[in-house]
């Protein structure tokens, strides 16, 4: 189901922007367990996004410390 939603979101963004969308930030609730996070990652991969999954402030801080 998530992959279908991501595909629709990607098409909508591409239509609006007039260019191919290859990157996305996917935010998941902090209470998601590992299997739920993995399912969300897999859905992002199906749509072929380069993605960053944000699940908590700690995750965001870690990702931004590398920039």
XYZ file of N, CA and C in Angstrom:
201
model
N 0.830 -1.193 0.000
C 0.000 0.000 0.000
C 0.870 1.251 0.000
N 1.921 1.264 0.823
C 2.785 2.449 0.889
C 3.442 2.724 -0.455
N 3.853 1.673 -1.162
C 4.491 1.868 -2.468
C 3.531 2.523 -3.452
N 2.267 2.163 -3.409
C 1.262 2.769 -4.288
C 1.125 4.257 -3.965
N 1.095 4.578 -2.685
C 0.990 5.980 -2.271
C 2.245 6.751 -2.685
N 3.419 6.156 -2.471
C 4.658 6.821 -2.862
C 4.712 7.066 -4.371
N 4.257 6.090 -5.164
C 4.244 6.258 -6.621
C 3.350 7.430 -7.019
N 2.172 7.512 -6.402
C 1.255 8.603 -6.699
C 1.863 9.948 -6.306
N 2.486 9.986 -5.140
C 3.130 11.220 -4.682
C 4.260 11.629 -5.628
N 5.013 10.644 -6.090
C 6.118 10.926 -7.011
C 5.585 11.495 -8.327
N 4.544 10.882 -8.882
C 3.958 11.367 -10.131
C 3.407 12.787 -9.968
N 2.748 13.036 -8.853
C 2.196 14.365 -8.594
C 3.314 15.398 -8.502
N 4.373 15.079 -7.778
C 5.505 16.004 -7.642
C 6.170 16.253 -8.992
N 6.366 15.199 -9.775
C 6.994 15.357 -11.084
C 6.136 16.213 -12.003
N 4.838 16.020 -11.941
C 3.926 16.833 -12.753
C 3.996 18.301 -12.343
N 4.029 18.531 -11.057
C 4.062 19.896 -10.532
C 5.398 20.587 -10.825
N 6.494 19.844 -10.655
C 7.829 20.421 -10.821
C 8.315 20.423 -12.265
N 7.758 19.532 -13.070
C 8.184 19.436 -14.462
C 9.538 18.766 -14.638
N 9.951 17.983 -13.662
C 11.222 17.277 -13.717
C 11.103 15.958 -12.951
N 12.050 15.068 -13.201
C 12.025 13.779 -12.507
C 12.388 13.959 -11.034
N 11.661 13.278 -10.180
C 11.937 13.297 -8.743
C 12.640 11.994 -8.385
N 13.832 12.120 -7.792
C 14.590 10.924 -7.434
C 14.895 10.850 -5.940
N 14.652 11.928 -5.212
C 14.967 11.974 -3.788
C 13.716 12.270 -2.982
N 13.668 11.712 -1.783
C 12.518 11.947 -0.912
C 12.921 11.788 0.547
N 12.227 12.494 1.395
C 12.339 12.292 2.836
C 11.074 11.575 3.266
N 11.235 10.426 3.864
C 10.091 9.647 4.322
C 10.093 9.678 5.838
N 9.069 10.260 6.399
C 8.973 10.377 7.846
C 8.070 9.274 8.386
N 8.555 8.575 9.386
C 7.760 7.528 10.017
C 7.606 7.851 11.497
N 6.516 7.431 12.093
C 6.342 7.680 13.525
C 7.448 7.018 14.346
N 7.842 7.663 15.411
C 8.912 7.138 16.268
C 8.542 5.798 16.886
N 7.241 5.525 17.006
C 6.822 4.272 17.635
C 6.818 3.087 16.669
N 7.165 3.302 15.381
C 7.252 2.177 14.444
C 8.330 1.212 14.917
N 8.043 -0.078 14.824
C 9.065 -1.069 15.161
C 9.933 -1.335 13.926
N 10.938 -2.164 14.067
C 11.882 -2.405 12.969
C 11.215 -2.984 11.732
N 10.250 -3.876 11.901
C 9.606 -4.467 10.723
C 8.766 -3.428 9.976
N 8.143 -2.513 10.698
C 7.377 -1.452 10.053
C 8.302 -0.486 9.323
N 9.437 -0.179 9.934
C 10.416 0.698 9.275
C 10.970 0.025 8.015
N 11.257 -1.262 8.104
C 11.778 -1.997 6.956
C 10.757 -2.040 5.818
N 9.494 -2.240 6.151
C 8.443 -2.238 5.125
C 8.366 -0.877 4.438
N 8.527 0.193 5.192
C 8.506 1.538 4.618
C 9.730 1.750 3.739
N 10.895 1.285 4.186
C 12.109 1.374 3.360
C 11.918 0.627 2.032
N 11.363 -0.569 2.116
C 11.146 -1.364 0.906
C 10.193 -0.669 -0.050
N 9.162 -0.040 0.490
C 8.216 0.685 -0.365
C 8.920 1.842 -1.066
N 9.805 2.534 -0.366
C 10.577 3.610 -0.991
C 11.488 3.081 -2.083
N 12.056 1.912 -1.863
C 12.938 1.306 -2.864
C 12.164 0.887 -4.111
N 10.936 0.428 -3.934
C 10.096 0.027 -5.072
C 9.878 1.215 -6.013
N 9.705 2.384 -5.434
C 9.467 3.594 -6.217
C 10.792 4.156 -6.753
N 11.908 3.580 -6.298
C 13.244 3.959 -6.723
C 13.610 5.367 -6.273
N 13.236 5.704 -5.055
C 13.664 6.958 -4.435
C 15.036 6.757 -3.807
N 15.844 7.785 -3.826
C 16.958 7.898 -2.890
C 16.306 8.569 -1.700
N 16.262 7.931 -0.593
C 15.462 8.474 0.489
C 16.206 8.500 1.807
N 15.756 9.395 2.649
C 16.196 9.462 4.029
C 14.963 9.244 4.875
N 14.998 8.271 5.747
C 13.855 8.015 6.627
C 14.060 8.720 7.944
N 13.163 9.600 8.261
C 13.219 10.334 9.523
C 12.205 9.735 10.472
N 12.674 9.277 11.612
C 11.760 8.677 12.569
C 11.802 9.342 13.922
N 12.831 10.133 14.150
C 12.944 10.794 15.436
C 13.898 11.967 15.309
N 13.905 12.807 16.311
C 14.833 13.935 16.317
C 16.270 13.431 16.327
N 16.508 12.315 16.990
C 17.848 11.726 17.037
C 18.298 11.338 15.629
N 17.397 10.714 14.842
C 17.733 10.336 13.467
C 18.066 11.564 12.636
N 17.250 12.618 12.785
C 17.455 13.836 12.026
C 18.801 14.479 12.376
N 19.092 14.546 13.647
C 20.353 15.140 14.098
C 21.543 14.353 13.564
N 21.446 13.039 13.570
C 22.529 12.196 13.068
C 22.751 12.449 11.580
N 21.691 12.501 10.814
C 21.804 12.716 9.377
C 22.393 14.095 9.072
N 21.952 15.101 9.804
C 22.416 16.461 9.542
C 23.822 16.713 10.059
N 24.311 15.874 10.945
C 25.684 16.045 11.421
C 26.682 15.634 10.347
N 26.221 14.891 9.359
C 27.101 14.436 8.274
C 27.147 15.429 7.127
N 26.277 16.414 7.137
C 26.200 17.383 6.022
C 27.324 18.393 6.147
